[in-house]
């Protein structure tokens, strides 16, 4: 058994906490220095955290079977009995039967697995990138594994293989609850059209995307019903109050016509999803002075005609008795792409009349 201590002198005003290593499967000839293991810490808690991560750390240095057998602690140092095991080195890791698109997505480089120390973290990360690719490409039950593993003393070669499983598509979206919303809108908004490939990344973003809609809310987390070779996304939605409607109507004495009343009004409408298609309708009308109305209209409609295009319209009219009239208009189109991005094209115009007219 090899025991390792840090015998450097310490500052009595700020003593370091020590980790003492006892290697149960190595003798005094074993050189631990190349592993560069930490043996002094600023506190006992930092030392404990380091010990918890030791098997993973040693796994990245070619020791996949390393384990901490026992731990003894006191206020000045911790002693651990560590089984190190053999240090393994790659001969070769060869992909077998994995398509090029998946290998490109995994960023696999053959030279990283030839003559290099076995790094468990690196291998797990490679397998996870392959899984991520398949789970975004219609294969939710894909498996990545090593096959034909061959050990030659402390050297290893293996085949990297994938079992994709059945191809799955999103067949439809089902909505449960009292929310009134078009499924066509949801398919576009969530970028999950009927027949699209199962995509784990998009499905994980569903709740976040729904949270951005001001007029509905999830009452239960969404889930997936897996059928033969298709999947159904189940949404549990309730309406959320977001529209505004304010009316203020009154009468004032008419300053220009004795004995008559003048109508005054301040009307403000901001309707969200009133037609169940994710649209916004705006109306603001003010009539606070005689012959001086102000009118604002607005309309926004995403995914018109079941397409990736949206429509924007705004109109503003301001009149001051018979001496001033201003009209503004804006027309715009939006192109929605990916899941959260869009490009908007706007065209606006302005007309102003001054002077007297009847």
CSV table of C-alpha atoms in Angstrom, one decimal:
chain,number,residue,atom,x,y,z
A,1,UNK,CA,0.0,0.0,0.0
A,2,UNK,CA,1.3,3.5,-0.9
A,3,UNK,CA,0.6,6.4,1.4
A,4,UNK,CA,0.9,10.0,0.3
A,5,UNK,CA,1.1,13.0,2.6
A,6,UNK,CA,1.8,16.7,2.0
A,7,UNK,CA,4.7,17.4,4.4
A,8,UNK,CA,5.3,21.1,3.5
A,9,UNK,CA,5.4,23.5,6.3
A,10,UNK,CA,2.2,25.5,7.0
A,11,UNK,CA,1.4,28.9,8.1
A,12,UNK,CA,0.1,28.5,11.7
A,13,UNK,CA,-2.1,31.6,11.3
A,14,UNK,CA,-3.8,30.2,8.2
A,15,UNK,CA,-3.4,26.4,8.3
A,16,UNK,CA,-4.4,24.4,5.2
A,17,UNK,CA,-6.6,21.3,5.5
A,18,UNK,CA,-4.9,18.2,4.3
A,19,UNK,CA,-5.9,15.2,2.3
A,20,UNK,CA,-3.9,12.0,2.9
A,21,UNK,CA,-4.1,9.4,0.2
A,22,UNK,CA,-3.6,5.7,0.8
A,23,UNK,CA,-3.5,3.6,-2.4
A,24,UNK,CA,-4.6,0.1,-1.5
A,25,UNK,CA,-3.6,-1.5,-4.8
A,26,UNK,CA,-0.2,0.2,-5.4
A,27,UNK,CA,3.2,-0.3,-3.8
A,28,UNK,CA,5.9,2.3,-3.0
A,29,UNK,CA,7.3,2.2,-6.5
A,30,UNK,CA,4.2,3.7,-8.0
A,31,UNK,CA,4.6,7.4,-9.0
A,32,UNK,CA,1.5,9.4,-8.2
A,33,UNK,CA,2.9,12.7,-9.3
A,34,UNK,CA,1.7,12.6,-13.0
A,35,UNK,CA,-1.9,12.5,-11.8
A,36,UNK,CA,-1.4,15.9,-10.1
A,37,UNK,CA,-4.0,15.2,-7.3
A,38,UNK,CA,-4.7,18.0,-4.9
A,39,UNK,CA,-3.8,17.3,-1.2
A,40,UNK,CA,-4.3,20.7,0.5
A,41,UNK,CA,-7.4,22.7,0.8
A,42,UNK,CA,-8.6,26.0,2.3
A,43,UNK,CA,-11.3,24.2,4.3
A,44,UNK,CA,-12.6,20.7,5.2
A,45,UNK,CA,-15.8,21.2,3.1
A,46,UNK,CA,-13.7,21.9,0.0
A,47,UNK,CA,-11.7,18.7,0.7
A,48,UNK,CA,-15.0,16.7,1.0
A,49,UNK,CA,-16.2,18.0,-2.3
A,50,UNK,CA,-13.0,17.1,-4.0
A,51,UNK,CA,-13.2,13.5,-2.6
A,52,UNK,CA,-16.7,13.1,-3.9
A,53,UNK,CA,-15.4,14.0,-7.4
A,54,UNK,CA,-12.3,11.9,-7.3
A,55,UNK,CA,-13.7,8.8,-9.2
A,56,UNK,CA,-14.8,11.0,-12.0
A,57,UNK,CA,-11.5,12.9,-12.1
A,58,UNK,CA,-9.5,9.7,-12.1
A,59,UNK,CA,-11.8,8.3,-14.8
A,60,UNK,CA,-10.8,11.2,-17.0
A,61,UNK,CA,-7.1,10.2,-16.4
A,62,UNK,CA,-7.4,6.7,-17.6
A,63,UNK,CA,-8.6,4.9,-14.4
A,64,UNK,CA,-12.2,3.9,-15.1
A,65,UNK,CA,-12.4,1.5,-12.1
A,66,UNK,CA,-11.0,3.9,-9.5
A,67,UNK,CA,-13.1,4.2,-6.3
A,68,UNK,CA,-12.8,5.6,-2.7
A,69,UNK,CA,-13.0,2.6,-0.4
A,70,UNK,CA,-13.1,4.3,3.0
A,71,UNK,CA,-12.8,7.8,4.6
A,72,UNK,CA,-11.5,8.9,8.0
A,73,UNK,CA,-11.9,12.6,9.0
A,74,UNK,CA,-10.8,14.8,11.8
A,75,UNK,CA,-10.4,18.6,12.2
A,76,UNK,CA,-6.9,18.8,10.6
A,77,UNK,CA,-6.9,16.2,7.8
A,78,UNK,CA,-8.9,13.5,6.0
A,79,UNK,CA,-7.4,10.1,5.2
A,80,UNK,CA,-8.9,8.1,2.3
A,81,UNK,CA,-8.2,4.6,1.1
A,82,UNK,CA,-8.3,4.7,-2.7
A,83,UNK,CA,-8.5,1.9,-5.1
A,84,UNK,CA,-6.9,3.1,-8.3
A,85,UNK,CA,-7.0,0.1,-10.6
A,86,UNK,CA,-5.4,-0.2,-14.0
A,87,UNK,CA,-4.7,2.8,-16.2
A,88,UNK,CA,-6.2,2.1,-19.7
A,89,UNK,CA,-5.2,3.5,-23.0
A,90,UNK,CA,-7.1,3.5,-26.3
A,91,UNK,CA,-5.8,1.4,-29.2
A,92,UNK,CA,-8.7,2.6,-31.3
A,93,UNK,CA,-12.4,3.5,-31.1
A,94,UNK,CA,-14.1,2.7,-34.4
A,95,UNK,CA,-17.7,4.0,-35.3
A,96,UNK,CA,-19.6,1.2,-36.9
A,97,UNK,CA,-22.9,1.7,-38.7
A,98,UNK,CA,-23.5,5.2,-37.5
A,99,UNK,CA,-24.6,7.7,-40.2
A,100,UNK,CA,-22.4,10.6,-41.2
A,101,UNK,CA,-24.8,13.3,-40.1
A,102,UNK,CA,-24.7,11.8,-36.5
A,103,UNK,CA,-21.0,11.6,-36.5
A,104,UNK,CA,-20.6,15.2,-37.7
A,105,UNK,CA,-23.0,16.3,-35.0
A,106,UNK,CA,-20.9,14.4,-32.4
A,107,UNK,CA,-17.7,16.2,-33.4
A,108,UNK,CA,-15.9,12.8,-33.3
A,109,UNK,CA,-12.2,12.8,-34.1
A,110,UNK,CA,-10.6,9.5,-34.6
A,111,UNK,CA,-7.2,10.8,-33.4
A,112,UNK,CA,-8.7,11.5,-29.9
A,113,UNK,CA,-9.2,7.8,-29.4
A,114,UNK,CA,-5.9,6.4,-30.8
A,115,UNK,CA,-3.0,5.9,-28.4
A,116,UNK,CA,-4.6,8.3,-25.8
A,117,UNK,CA,-5.6,7.6,-22.2
A,118,UNK,CA,-9.1,6.4,-21.8
A,119,UNK,CA,-11.2,9.4,-20.7
A,120,UNK,CA,-14.6,8.3,-19.3
A,121,UNK,CA,-15.9,11.9,-19.3
A,122,UNK,CA,-14.9,12.4,-22.9
A,123,UNK,CA,-16.5,9.1,-23.9
A,124,UNK,CA,-19.8,9.9,-22.1
A,125,UNK,CA,-19.9,13.4,-23.7
A,126,UNK,CA,-19.5,11.8,-27.1
A,127,UNK,CA,-22.3,9.4,-26.5
A,128,UNK,CA,-24.5,12.2,-25.3
A,129,UNK,CA,-23.9,14.3,-28.4
A,130,UNK,CA,-24.9,11.3,-30.5
A,131,UNK,CA,-28.1,10.8,-28.5
A,132,UNK,CA,-28.9,14.5,-28.7
A,133,UNK,CA,-28.7,14.3,-32.5
A,134,UNK,CA,-30.9,11.3,-32.8
A,135,UNK,CA,-33.5,12.7,-30.3
A,136,UNK,CA,-33.7,15.8,-32.4
A,137,UNK,CA,-34.1,13.8,-35.6
A,138,UNK,CA,-37.0,11.5,-34.8
A,139,UNK,CA,-35.5,8.8,-32.7
A,140,UNK,CA,-36.5,9.2,-29.0
A,141,UNK,CA,-35.5,5.7,-28.1
A,142,UNK,CA,-32.0,5.7,-29.6
A,143,UNK,CA,-29.2,3.9,-27.8
A,144,UNK,CA,-25.5,4.5,-28.1
A,145,UNK,CA,-23.1,1.8,-26.8
A,146,UNK,CA,-19.7,0.2,-27.1
A,147,UNK,CA,-19.5,-3.2,-28.7
A,148,UNK,CA,-16.8,-5.8,-29.4
A,149,UNK,CA,-14.6,-4.4,-26.5
A,150,UNK,CA,-11.2,-6.0,-26.5
A,151,UNK,CA,-8.6,-5.5,-23.7
A,152,UNK,CA,-4.9,-6.2,-24.2
A,153,UNK,CA,-3.3,-5.8,-20.8
A,154,UNK,CA,-3.9,-2.1,-20.2
A,155,UNK,CA,-4.9,-1.2,-23.8
A,156,UNK,CA,-8.4,-1.2,-25.2
A,157,UNK,CA,-10.2,-1.0,-28.5
A,158,UNK,CA,-14.0,-1.1,-29.2
A,159,UNK,CA,-16.7,-0.4,-31.7
A,160,UNK,CA,-19.1,2.5,-31.2
A,161,UNK,CA,-22.6,1.6,-32.3
A,162,UNK,CA,-26.0,3.0,-32.4
A,163,UNK,CA,-29.5,1.4,-32.2
A,164,UNK,CA,-31.8,4.1,-33.4
A,165,UNK,CA,-35.1,2.4,-32.8
A,166,UNK,CA,-38.3,3.4,-34.6
A,167,UNK,CA,-38.7,6.7,-36.3
A,168,UNK,CA,-41.3,8.9,-34.6
A,169,UNK,CA,-43.2,11.9,-35.9
A,170,UNK,CA,-45.5,14.4,-34.2
A,171,UNK,CA,-48.9,13.4,-35.5
A,172,UNK,CA,-50.9,16.2,-33.8
A,173,UNK,CA,-51.4,18.5,-30.9
A,174,UNK,CA,-54.3,18.0,-28.5
A,175,UNK,CA,-55.6,20.8,-26.3
A,176,UNK,CA,-57.3,20.1,-23.0
A,177,UNK,CA,-58.9,22.8,-20.9
A,178,UNK,CA,-61.0,26.0,-21.4
A,179,UNK,CA,-58.5,28.0,-23.5
A,180,UNK,CA,-59.7,28.8,-27.0
A,181,UNK,CA,-56.8,28.8,-29.4
A,182,UNK,CA,-56.4,27.5,-32.9
A,183,UNK,CA,-54.3,24.4,-33.3
A,184,UNK,CA,-53.0,25.7,-36.5
A,185,UNK,CA,-51.6,28.7,-34.6
A,186,UNK,CA,-50.0,26.4,-32.0
A,187,UNK,CA,-48.4,24.2,-34.6
A,188,UNK,CA,-46.8,27.2,-36.2
A,189,UNK,CA,-45.9,29.0,-32.9
A,190,UNK,CA,-44.3,25.9,-31.4
A,191,UNK,CA,-42.7,24.9,-34.8
A,192,UNK,CA,-44.3,21.4,-34.5
A,193,UNK,CA,-46.4,20.9,-37.7
A,194,UNK,CA,-48.3,17.6,-38.1
A,195,UNK,CA,-45.9,15.0,-39.5
A,196,UNK,CA,-42.7,16.8,-38.3
A,197,UNK,CA,-40.0,14.6,-36.8
A,198,UNK,CA,-39.9,14.1,-33.1
A,199,UNK,CA,-37.5,16.7,-31.7
A,200,UNK,CA,-36.7,16.6,-28.0
A,201,UNK,CA,-35.2,20.1,-28.0
A,202,UNK,CA,-38.3,21.7,-29.4
A,203,UNK,CA,-40.6,19.7,-27.0
A,204,UNK,CA,-38.5,20.9,-24.1
A,205,UNK,CA,-39.1,24.5,-25.1
A,206,UNK,CA,-42.9,24.1,-25.3
A,207,UNK,CA,-43.6,25.4,-21.7
A,208,UNK,CA,-41.3,28.3,-22.1
A,209,UNK,CA,-42.9,29.3,-25.4
A,210,UNK,CA,-46.4,29.1,-24.0
A,211,UNK,CA,-45.4,31.2,-21.0
A,212,UNK,CA,-44.6,34.0,-23.5
A,213,UNK,CA,-48.2,34.2,-24.6
A,214,UNK,CA,-50.2,36.7,-22.5
A,215,UNK,CA,-53.6,35.2,-23.1
A,216,UNK,CA,-53.2,31.6,-21.9
A,217,UNK,CA,-51.4,29.6,-19.3
A,218,UNK,CA,-50.5,25.9,-18.7
A,219,UNK,CA,-52.5,24.4,-15.8
A,220,UNK,CA,-50.6,21.1,-16.1
A,221,UNK,CA,-47.2,20.3,-17.6
A,222,UNK,CA,-47.5,19.1,-21.2
A,223,UNK,CA,-46.8,15.5,-22.0
A,224,UNK,CA,-46.4,13.1,-24.9
A,225,UNK,CA,-48.6,10.2,-25.9
A,226,UNK,CA,-46.5,7.7,-27.8
A,227,UNK,CA,-48.4,5.6,-30.4
A,228,UNK,CA,-47.1,3.0,-32.8
A,229,UNK,CA,-44.7,5.2,-34.8
A,230,UNK,CA,-46.2,8.6,-34.0
A,231,UNK,CA,-46.6,10.9,-31.0
A,232,UNK,CA,-49.3,13.3,-29.8
A,233,UNK,CA,-48.4,16.4,-27.8
A,234,UNK,CA,-50.9,17.0,-25.1
A,235,UNK,CA,-51.4,20.6,-23.8
A,236,UNK,CA,-53.4,21.6,-20.7
A,237,UNK,CA,-54.3,25.2,-21.2
A,238,UNK,CA,-56.6,27.8,-19.5
A,239,UNK,CA,-57.3,31.3,-20.6
A,240,UNK,CA,-55.5,34.2,-18.9
A,241,UNK,CA,-57.0,37.7,-18.7
A,242,UNK,CA,-55.0,40.0,-20.9
A,243,UNK,CA,-57.5,42.0,-23.0
A,244,UNK,CA,-58.5,45.5,-22.0
A,245,UNK,CA,-61.7,47.4,-22.7
A,246,UNK,CA,-62.2,50.9,-21.2
A,247,UNK,CA,-65.2,53.1,-22.1
A,248,UNK,CA,-65.7,56.7,-20.8
A,249,UNK,CA,-68.7,58.4,-22.4
A,250,UNK,CA,-70.0,61.8,-21.3
A,251,UNK,CA,-71.7,65.1,-22.3
A,252,UNK,CA,-70.6,68.6,-21.9
A,253,UNK,CA,-72.3,71.9,-22.7
A,254,UNK,CA,-71.6,72.9,-26.3
A,255,UNK,CA,-69.6,76.2,-26.2
A,256,UNK,CA,-70.6,77.1,-29.8
A,257,UNK,CA,-74.3,76.2,-29.6
A,258,UNK,CA,-76.3,77.4,-26.6
A,259,UNK,CA,-78.5,74.8,-25.0
A,260,UNK,CA,-77.0,71.8,-26.7
A,261,UNK,CA,-74.8,69.1,-25.4
A,262,UNK,CA,-71.5,67.9,-26.8
A,263,UNK,CA,-70.6,64.2,-26.8
A,264,UNK,CA,-67.2,63.3,-25.3
A,265,UNK,CA,-65.7,59.9,-25.4
A,266,UNK,CA,-62.5,58.0,-24.5
A,267,UNK,CA,-62.6,54.4,-25.7
A,268,UNK,CA,-59.7,52.1,-25.4
A,269,UNK,CA,-59.8,48.5,-26.7
A,270,UNK,CA,-56.8,46.1,-26.6
A,271,UNK,CA,-58.1,42.6,-27.5
A,272,UNK,CA,-55.7,39.6,-27.4
A,273,UNK,CA,-56.7,36.4,-29.2
A,274,UNK,CA,-60.3,37.5,-29.6
A,275,UNK,CA,-60.6,35.3,-32.7
A,276,UNK,CA,-58.6,32.4,-31.3
A,277,UNK,CA,-55.8,32.9,-33.8
A,278,UNK,CA,-53.2,34.7,-31.7
A,279,UNK,CA,-54.2,38.1,-33.1
A,280,UNK,CA,-54.2,41.6,-31.5
A,281,UNK,CA,-56.9,44.2,-32.1
A,282,UNK,CA,-56.4,47.8,-31.0
A,283,UNK,CA,-58.8,50.7,-31.0
A,284,UNK,CA,-58.5,54.0,-29.3
A,285,UNK,CA,-60.9,56.8,-29.9
A,286,UNK,CA,-60.9,60.2,-28.1
A,287,UNK,CA,-63.4,62.9,-28.6
A,288,UNK,CA,-62.7,65.5,-25.9
A,289,UNK,CA,-63.2,68.7,-27.9
A,290,UNK,CA,-65.7,69.6,-30.5
A,291,UNK,CA,-64.8,68.5,-34.1
A,292,UNK,CA,-61.4,67.3,-32.8
A,293,UNK,CA,-61.4,63.5,-32.7
A,294,UNK,CA,-58.4,61.2,-32.5
A,295,UNK,CA,-58.6,57.6,-33.7
A,296,UNK,CA,-56.0,54.9,-33.5
A,297,UNK,CA,-56.6,51.4,-35.1
A,298,UNK,CA,-54.2,48.5,-35.0
A,299,UNK,CA,-54.3,44.8,-36.1
A,300,UNK,CA,-51.7,42.1,-35.9
A,301,UNK,CA,-52.2,38.6,-37.2
A,302,UNK,CA,-49.4,36.0,-37.2
A,303,UNK,CA,-49.3,33.0,-39.6
A,304,UNK,CA,-51.9,34.3,-42.1
A,305,UNK,CA,-53.4,31.7,-44.4
A,306,UNK,CA,-51.6,29.0,-42.4
A,307,UNK,CA,-48.3,30.3,-43.6
A,308,UNK,CA,-45.1,31.6,-41.9
A,309,UNK,CA,-46.1,35.2,-42.7
A,310,UNK,CA,-47.7,37.7,-40.3
A,311,UNK,CA,-49.6,40.9,-41.1
A,312,UNK,CA,-49.4,44.2,-39.2
A,313,UNK,CA,-51.6,47.2,-39.8
A,314,UNK,CA,-51.8,50.6,-37.9
A,315,UNK,CA,-53.9,53.7,-38.6
A,316,UNK,CA,-53.8,57.0,-36.8
A,317,UNK,CA,-56.1,60.0,-37.4
A,318,UNK,CA,-56.0,63.3,-35.6
A,319,UNK,CA,-58.2,66.3,-36.4
A,320,UNK,CA,-58.2,69.8,-34.9
A,321,UNK,CA,-61.6,71.4,-35.7
A,322,UNK,CA,-61.4,72.5,-39.3
A,323,UNK,CA,-57.8,73.7,-39.5
A,324,UNK,CA,-55.7,70.6,-39.1
A,325,UNK,CA,-55.9,67.0,-40.2
A,326,UNK,CA,-53.1,64.4,-39.9
A,327,UNK,CA,-53.4,60.8,-41.1
A,328,UNK,CA,-50.7,58.1,-40.5
A,329,UNK,CA,-50.8,54.6,-41.8
A,330,UNK,CA,-48.5,51.6,-41.4
A,331,UNK,CA,-48.5,48.3,-43.2
A,332,UNK,CA,-46.1,45.5,-42.4
A,333,UNK,CA,-45.4,41.9,-43.0
A,334,UNK,CA,-43.4,39.5,-40.8
A,335,UNK,CA,-41.6,36.3,-41.7
A,336,UNK,CA,-41.4,33.8,-38.8
A,337,UNK,CA,-38.5,31.4,-38.9
A,338,UNK,CA,-36.9,28.9,-36.6
A,339,UNK,CA,-38.9,28.9,-33.3
A,340,UNK,CA,-38.3,32.3,-31.7
A,341,UNK,CA,-37.2,34.6,-34.6
A,342,UNK,CA,-38.9,36.8,-37.1
A,343,UNK,CA,-38.1,39.5,-39.7
A,344,UNK,CA,-40.5,42.4,-40.1
A,345,UNK,CA,-40.9,44.6,-43.2
A,346,UNK,CA,-42.8,47.9,-42.7
A,347,UNK,CA,-44.2,50.5,-45.0
A,348,UNK,CA,-45.6,53.7,-43.6
A,349,UNK,CA,-47.1,56.9,-44.9
A,350,UNK,CA,-48.2,60.3,-43.6
A,351,UNK,CA,-50.7,62.9,-44.8
A,352,UNK,CA,-51.1,66.3,-43.2
A,353,UNK,CA,-53.7,69.0,-44.2
A,354,UNK,CA,-53.7,72.5,-42.8
A,355,UNK,CA,-55.9,75.4,-43.4
A,356,UNK,CA,-59.7,75.8,-43.6
A,357,UNK,CA,-62.1,73.4,-45.2
A,358,UNK,CA,-65.8,72.8,-44.9
